[in-house]
Amino acid sequence: MREYQRASVNQLMWCKVDTKNGAFGVTTEDHAGCLASPNMCLADIDTNIIDPRLLQKLFMMPTVVDAITAASLGTTNRQYLKPQEVLDTIRLRLPSLIEQKRLVARIEELAAQIQEARTLRHQATQEAEALYSQQLSIVMMPHDEGWKRETVVDVIESMDAGWSPQCDDLPAKEGEWGVLKTTSVQWCNFQAEHNKALPQSLQPIPHLAVKKGDILVTRAGPRKRVAVVAAVRRDEPFLTISDKLIRLRANLQKIEPRFLELSLASPFSQEHLVQRKTGLADAQVNISQTILKATPVAYPSLIEQCRIVAELDRLQAEVERLKSLQSETARELDALLPAILDRAFKGELLEKSKPSGMSTLPFRHPTTT
């Protein structure tokens, strides 16, 4: 029979395999009495030497994770770490317990500020995206008698279904034929790189290749991914639509392709599509060409359509600029905590903190499975 250990408070716990992924933690009262699996190691922390909360933060440092990875055995991702090597590999200087408590409090204070900044950054991004959605809803709603109300079938020249041959899940190289995935169609954002290379043993169907101005609509998949719309921004002569995509080609005498894209993405058209998605489960629903043809659209003059598209494009560019700035800020925030921890364990975070001599990790005795 396998032997299982029972965890107690203030133990270092780690997984023998995949240690390079940072699977370390310090047990709390919530873990007391729980059984550890044979793949887990437990070591009692000497709380007369180190505050367990400080030890927990030690294992959040990239330099410590790197040291643990270097001590691991194995040539695959399932690296095995000998328990004693954890205890012998890492050496650190420690101040008094009183100073350690002050250090932990300061680290947690700074970590809370970082988390608050992350929250504000996330909220700013959400608000920017919501602003675009609100404006899309407003400007695509028929405003006056100058707008015509019709359905999709009235404003297109053609509607096509695609073809989904068996393909390897590798993108086509330049000049090779490929079949577009549904993920190539994001909301008003066509991403041509999301495709599968067509095997050389199969003949392509050239008339299914997409070109600038084609409007693609996802017709099958998870509920949130059905009736997603994007216009192709440039000719893609070697990329064809799959059978989970519907391609529309606009009647240019009536409607600009980009305007039709925005109209189908707006609540004015989406309400019709959302109510008519069919399927037994949210994981797999569909819309038919018949439903798409009957979807309402409204449009003003071609000149006004171009003006509205330009207005929304400017707003979208501002949103993307803000998101880019927020991503840069996020990377800076992610780098802050490791820098703070590095300063903490060098004795630079508190002015009066004076670490003692170098020692290995302070455990009274290791207990392993």
Short mmCIF file of N, CA and C in Angstrom, two decimals, residues 35 61 76 91 96 130 134 139 179 182 186 190 197 225 237 255-257 261 286 299 305 320 329 331 339:
data_model
loop_
_atom_site.label_atom_id
_atom_site.label_comp_id
_atom_site.label_asym_id
_atom_site.label_seq_id
_atom_site.Cartn_x
_atom_site.Cartn_y
_atom_site.Cartn_z
N LEU A 35 -4.36 14.96 3.35
CA LEU A 35 -3.38 13.97 2.94
C LEU A 35 -2.64 14.44 1.69
N MET A 61 10.22 34.14 -6.65
CA MET A 61 11.31 34.83 -7.34
C MET A 61 11.79 34.03 -8.55
N THR A 76 12.52 15.45 -20.17
CA THR A 76 11.22 15.86 -20.69
C THR A 76 10.66 16.93 -19.77
N ARG A 91 20.24 29.33 -1.05
CA ARG A 91 20.88 29.95 0.11
C ARG A 91 20.44 31.41 0.16
N SER A 96 16.34 39.53 11.37
CA SER A 96 15.62 38.99 12.53
C SER A 96 14.16 38.76 12.18
N ALA A 130 -16.05 49.10 -24.35
CA ALA A 130 -17.48 49.36 -24.22
C ALA A 130 -17.88 50.63 -24.96
N GLN A 134 -20.77 50.86 -27.74
CA GLN A 134 -21.89 51.79 -27.61
C GLN A 134 -22.03 52.68 -28.84
N VAL A 139 -24.51 54.60 -34.02
CA VAL A 139 -24.39 55.11 -35.39
C VAL A 139 -24.97 54.16 -36.42
N VAL A 179 -6.95 26.56 -45.92
CA VAL A 179 -8.38 26.67 -45.62
C VAL A 179 -8.53 27.46 -44.33
N THR A 182 -12.41 29.08 -38.43
CA THR A 182 -13.40 30.06 -37.95
C THR A 182 -12.72 31.14 -37.11
N GLN A 186 -12.68 37.30 -36.36
CA GLN A 186 -12.94 37.94 -35.08
C GLN A 186 -13.86 39.12 -35.35
N PHE A 190 -10.37 40.53 -39.48
CA PHE A 190 -10.02 39.31 -40.21
C PHE A 190 -8.55 38.99 -39.98
N ALA A 197 -3.08 24.41 -43.80
CA ALA A 197 -2.54 24.14 -45.14
C ALA A 197 -3.31 23.01 -45.82
N ARG A 225 -19.33 32.16 -30.61
CA ARG A 225 -18.50 32.26 -31.81
C ARG A 225 -19.31 32.10 -33.10
N PRO A 237 -5.46 35.24 -52.38
CA PRO A 237 -5.78 34.34 -53.50
C PRO A 237 -5.55 32.86 -53.22
N ILE A 255 -24.33 49.22 -51.03
CA ILE A 255 -23.71 49.20 -49.71
C ILE A 255 -22.21 48.92 -49.81
N GLU A 256 -21.44 49.64 -49.00
CA GLU A 256 -20.01 49.41 -48.91
C GLU A 256 -19.76 48.14 -48.07
N PRO A 257 -18.80 47.29 -48.46
CA PRO A 257 -18.53 46.06 -47.70
C PRO A 257 -18.24 46.31 -46.22
N GLU A 261 -20.27 44.97 -42.97
CA GLU A 261 -19.60 44.31 -41.85
C GLU A 261 -20.04 44.91 -40.53
N ASN A 286 -25.71 26.68 -34.59
CA ASN A 286 -25.60 27.00 -36.02
C ASN A 286 -26.52 28.14 -36.39
N TYR A 299 -29.24 51.17 -44.15
CA TYR A 299 -28.08 51.89 -44.67
C TYR A 299 -28.50 53.23 -45.26
N GLN A 305 -22.30 56.34 -45.70
CA GLN A 305 -21.72 55.08 -45.24
C GLN A 305 -20.21 55.21 -45.06
N GLU A 320 -7.52 50.73 -29.82
CA GLU A 320 -6.37 49.84 -29.97
C GLU A 320 -5.10 50.49 -29.42
N THR A 329 1.89 48.74 -20.03
CA THR A 329 1.83 48.98 -18.59
C THR A 329 1.73 47.66 -17.84
N ARG A 331 2.96 44.76 -18.68
CA ARG A 331 4.28 44.13 -18.63
C ARG A 331 5.16 44.78 -17.58
N ALA A 339 11.02 42.43 -8.99
CA ALA A 339 12.05 43.41 -8.61
C ALA A 339 11.95 43.74 -7.12
#
